């Protein structure tokens, strides 16, 4: 039974290294890929994630008003998006969108939620907080997105050690590598769950 690939939209505000790892992962699966990225959207015109998408011929959209749920929902609908993946997206997704895509909108966070998450906890602040707390390990979390930052049900996590002498930057690099392994594989299993017979 063949099924058409689940259609994924990636929302990103920054460099897009998670986007790149997702694109590489599904491209490597070739015709058997269970998902394909059909849209990359950003609230930032200068986001490198948009450039990465353009270089690979993937449609992009600039979100002029990220808080406008109707506009974002229309964008996702017109491209028949089944699964929304936030990858370094720093805006809160409007509730109308998180409700409409409930169970099909996910995010990657650079820490072991539920700790070290929530509003304002992003980038190197997360890793600095983990180090300041004296944690022996950190990691990456993929979770469902609801109306609050980083509060949705956890789907998958990958743990990494905190090494002696770690700085926020060295820990960030180790966690980011874990994200790049975890996110595509988690999207793969989610897509299999969403896949439908043609
Ligand atoms: C990652 O650390 C991710 O966990 C967080 O933002 C960062 C995005 O990095 N949400 P990139 O834009 O995917 O390189």
CSV table of C-alpha atoms and ligand atoms in Angstrom, one decimal:
chain,number,residue,atom,x,y,z
A,1,UNK,CA,0.0,0.0,0.0
A,2,UNK,CA,1.7,3.2,-1.1
A,3,UNK,CA,1.0,6.5,0.6
A,4,UNK,CA,1.8,10.0,-0.5
A,5,UNK,CA,4.4,11.7,1.7
A,6,UNK,CA,3.0,13.7,4.6
A,7,UNK,CA,3.3,17.4,3.8
A,8,UNK,CA,5.5,19.2,6.3
A,9,UNK,CA,5.8,23.0,6.9
A,10,UNK,CA,8.9,24.2,8.8
A,11,UNK,CA,8.8,27.5,10.7
A,12,UNK,CA,12.2,28.9,11.6
A,13,UNK,CA,13.5,32.3,12.7
A,14,UNK,CA,17.2,31.6,12.6
A,15,UNK,CA,20.0,29.8,10.9
A,16,UNK,CA,18.0,26.7,10.0
A,17,UNK,CA,20.5,23.9,10.8
A,18,UNK,CA,17.6,21.8,12.1
A,19,UNK,CA,15.8,22.5,8.8
A,20,UNK,CA,18.9,21.4,6.9
A,21,UNK,CA,19.1,18.1,8.9
A,22,UNK,CA,15.4,17.5,8.2
A,23,UNK,CA,15.8,18.1,4.5
A,24,UNK,CA,19.0,15.9,4.3
A,25,UNK,CA,17.3,13.1,6.2
A,26,UNK,CA,14.2,12.9,4.0
A,27,UNK,CA,16.1,13.5,0.8
A,28,UNK,CA,18.3,10.5,1.7
A,29,UNK,CA,15.2,8.3,2.0
A,30,UNK,CA,14.4,9.0,-1.7
A,31,UNK,CA,11.1,7.9,-3.1
A,32,UNK,CA,10.2,6.0,0.0
A,33,UNK,CA,10.3,9.1,2.2
A,34,UNK,CA,7.2,9.2,4.4
A,35,UNK,CA,7.3,13.0,4.6
A,36,UNK,CA,8.5,16.0,2.5
A,37,UNK,CA,9.0,19.6,3.4
A,38,UNK,CA,6.6,21.6,1.2
A,39,UNK,CA,7.0,25.1,2.8
A,40,UNK,CA,9.5,27.0,4.9
A,41,UNK,CA,8.1,30.1,6.6
A,42,UNK,CA,9.8,32.7,8.8
A,43,UNK,CA,9.0,35.8,10.8
A,44,UNK,CA,12.5,37.1,9.7
A,45,UNK,CA,13.2,38.1,6.1
A,46,UNK,CA,16.9,37.6,6.9
A,47,UNK,CA,16.6,34.2,8.4
A,48,UNK,CA,19.2,31.9,6.9
A,49,UNK,CA,16.6,29.1,7.0
A,50,UNK,CA,14.8,30.9,4.1
A,51,UNK,CA,18.0,30.9,2.1
A,52,UNK,CA,18.6,27.2,2.8
A,53,UNK,CA,15.1,26.5,1.5
A,54,UNK,CA,15.5,28.6,-1.6
A,55,UNK,CA,18.8,26.9,-2.4
A,56,UNK,CA,16.9,23.6,-2.4
A,57,UNK,CA,13.9,24.9,-4.4
A,58,UNK,CA,11.5,24.7,-1.5
A,59,UNK,CA,8.7,27.3,-1.4
A,60,UNK,CA,9.2,30.0,1.3
A,61,UNK,CA,6.9,32.5,2.9
A,62,UNK,CA,7.6,35.6,5.1
A,63,UNK,CA,5.2,35.8,8.0
A,64,UNK,CA,4.5,39.6,8.0
A,65,UNK,CA,2.2,39.2,11.0
A,66,UNK,CA,3.2,36.1,13.0
A,67,UNK,CA,0.4,36.6,15.5
A,68,UNK,CA,-2.2,36.5,12.8
A,69,UNK,CA,-3.6,33.0,13.1
A,70,UNK,CA,-6.0,33.4,10.1
A,71,UNK,CA,-3.1,34.4,7.8
A,72,UNK,CA,-0.8,31.5,9.0
A,73,UNK,CA,-3.6,29.0,8.8
A,74,UNK,CA,-4.5,30.1,5.3
A,75,UNK,CA,-0.8,29.7,4.2
A,76,UNK,CA,-0.7,26.2,5.7
A,77,UNK,CA,-4.1,25.2,4.2
A,78,UNK,CA,-3.3,26.4,0.7
A,79,UNK,CA,-0.3,24.1,0.7
A,80,UNK,CA,-2.3,21.3,2.2
A,81,UNK,CA,0.2,21.0,5.2
A,82,UNK,CA,-0.3,17.9,7.4
A,83,UNK,CA,2.5,18.5,9.9
A,84,UNK,CA,4.0,21.7,11.2
A,85,UNK,CA,7.6,21.6,12.6
A,86,UNK,CA,8.9,24.6,14.5
A,87,UNK,CA,12.7,24.7,14.2
A,88,UNK,CA,14.2,27.7,16.0
A,89,UNK,CA,10.9,29.6,15.6
A,90,UNK,CA,10.8,32.3,18.3
A,91,UNK,CA,7.3,33.5,17.9
A,92,UNK,CA,4.3,32.1,19.8
A,93,UNK,CA,2.1,30.2,17.3
A,94,UNK,CA,-1.5,31.6,17.4
A,95,UNK,CA,-4.0,29.4,19.3
A,96,UNK,CA,-6.2,29.0,16.2
A,97,UNK,CA,-3.3,27.3,14.5
A,98,UNK,CA,-2.2,25.1,17.5
A,99,UNK,CA,-5.8,24.0,17.8
A,100,UNK,CA,-6.3,23.3,14.1
A,101,UNK,CA,-3.1,21.3,13.9
A,102,UNK,CA,-3.4,19.8,17.4
A,103,UNK,CA,-1.3,16.6,17.5
A,104,UNK,CA,0.4,17.7,14.3
A,105,UNK,CA,2.5,20.7,15.3
A,106,UNK,CA,5.8,20.0,17.1
A,107,UNK,CA,8.9,21.8,18.3
A,108,UNK,CA,12.4,21.0,19.2
A,109,UNK,CA,13.9,22.5,22.4
A,110,UNK,CA,17.6,22.4,23.4
A,111,UNK,CA,17.0,21.0,26.9
A,112,UNK,CA,15.4,18.1,28.7
A,113,UNK,CA,11.9,19.6,29.2
A,114,UNK,CA,9.9,20.1,31.4
A,115,UNK,CA,12.9,21.8,33.0
A,116,UNK,CA,14.8,24.7,31.4
A,117,UNK,CA,11.9,25.7,29.1
A,118,UNK,CA,9.2,28.4,28.8
A,119,UNK,CA,9.1,32.0,27.6
A,120,UNK,CA,12.5,33.5,27.2
A,121,UNK,CA,14.3,30.2,27.5
A,122,UNK,CA,16.0,29.9,24.1
A,123,UNK,CA,19.5,29.9,22.7
A,124,UNK,CA,22.5,30.0,24.9
A,125,UNK,CA,20.4,31.2,27.9
A,126,UNK,CA,19.1,27.6,28.1
A,127,UNK,CA,22.6,26.1,28.3
A,128,UNK,CA,23.9,28.7,30.7
A,129,UNK,CA,20.9,27.9,33.0
A,130,UNK,CA,21.7,24.1,32.8
A,131,UNK,CA,25.4,24.8,33.7
A,132,UNK,CA,24.4,27.2,36.5
A,133,UNK,CA,22.1,24.5,37.9
A,134,UNK,CA,25.1,22.0,38.0
A,135,UNK,CA,23.3,19.5,35.8
A,136,UNK,CA,25.3,16.4,34.8
A,137,UNK,CA,23.4,16.0,31.6
A,138,UNK,CA,21.3,17.9,29.1
A,139,UNK,CA,19.7,17.1,25.8
A,140,UNK,CA,17.1,17.7,23.1
A,141,UNK,CA,13.4,17.4,23.4
A,142,UNK,CA,10.7,17.1,20.7
A,143,UNK,CA,7.3,18.0,22.0
A,144,UNK,CA,3.8,18.8,20.7
A,145,UNK,CA,3.0,22.5,20.6
A,146,UNK,CA,0.1,24.0,22.5
A,147,UNK,CA,-0.8,27.6,23.4
A,148,UNK,CA,2.2,28.0,25.8
A,149,UNK,CA,5.9,28.0,25.0
A,150,UNK,CA,7.5,24.5,25.5
A,151,UNK,CA,4.6,23.1,27.5
A,152,UNK,CA,3.1,20.5,25.2
A,153,UNK,CA,3.3,16.7,25.6
A,154,UNK,CA,6.9,15.4,25.2
A,155,UNK,CA,7.3,13.0,22.2
A,156,UNK,CA,11.0,12.2,22.3
A,157,UNK,CA,14.3,13.1,24.0
A,158,UNK,CA,18.0,12.5,23.4
A,159,UNK,CA,20.3,13.0,26.4
A,160,UNK,CA,23.9,14.2,26.2
A,161,UNK,CA,26.5,14.5,29.0
A,162,UNK,CA,27.6,17.8,30.5
A,163,UNK,CA,31.4,17.6,30.3
A,164,UNK,CA,33.8,19.2,32.8
A,165,UNK,CA,34.8,22.6,31.6
A,166,UNK,CA,31.7,22.9,29.4
A,167,UNK,CA,30.8,26.5,28.4
A,168,UNK,CA,27.3,27.5,27.2
A,169,UNK,CA,28.7,27.3,23.6
A,170,UNK,CA,30.3,23.9,23.9
A,171,UNK,CA,27.2,22.4,25.5
A,172,UNK,CA,25.0,24.1,22.9
A,173,UNK,CA,27.0,22.5,20.1
A,174,UNK,CA,26.6,19.0,21.7
A,175,UNK,CA,22.9,19.5,22.2
A,176,UNK,CA,22.4,20.8,18.7
A,177,UNK,CA,24.0,17.7,17.3
A,178,UNK,CA,21.5,15.7,19.3
A,179,UNK,CA,18.7,17.8,17.9
A,180,UNK,CA,19.9,17.1,14.3
A,181,UNK,CA,19.7,13.3,15.1
A,182,UNK,CA,16.5,13.4,17.1
A,183,UNK,CA,14.2,15.7,15.1
A,184,UNK,CA,14.2,14.1,11.7
A,185,UNK,CA,13.7,10.6,13.2
A,186,UNK,CA,10.8,11.9,15.4
A,187,UNK,CA,9.2,13.6,12.4
A,188,UNK,CA,9.6,10.3,10.5
A,189,UNK,CA,7.7,8.3,13.1
A,190,UNK,CA,5.0,11.0,13.4
A,191,UNK,CA,4.6,11.0,9.6
A,192,UNK,CA,4.1,7.2,9.6
A,193,UNK,CA,1.3,7.8,12.1
A,194,UNK,CA,-0.2,10.5,9.9
A,195,UNK,CA,0.4,8.7,6.6
A,196,UNK,CA,-2.8,7.7,4.7
A,197,UNK,CA,-3.3,5.4,1.9
A,198,UNK,CA,-3.6,7.0,-1.5
B,1,LIG,C1,17.9,25.1,18.2
B,1,LIG,O1,18.8,25.0,19.3
B,1,LIG,C2,16.5,24.7,18.7
B,1,LIG,O2,16.5,23.8,19.8
B,1,LIG,C3,16.0,26.0,19.2
B,1,LIG,O3,16.5,27.0,18.3
B,1,LIG,C4,17.7,26.5,17.7
B,1,LIG,C5,17.5,26.5,16.2
B,1,LIG,O4,18.7,26.3,15.6
B,1,LIG,N1,14.5,26.0,19.2
B,1,LIG,P1,18.7,26.2,14.0
B,1,LIG,O5,18.0,27.5,13.5
B,1,LIG,O6,17.8,25.0,13.6
B,1,LIG,O7,20.1,26.1,13.6
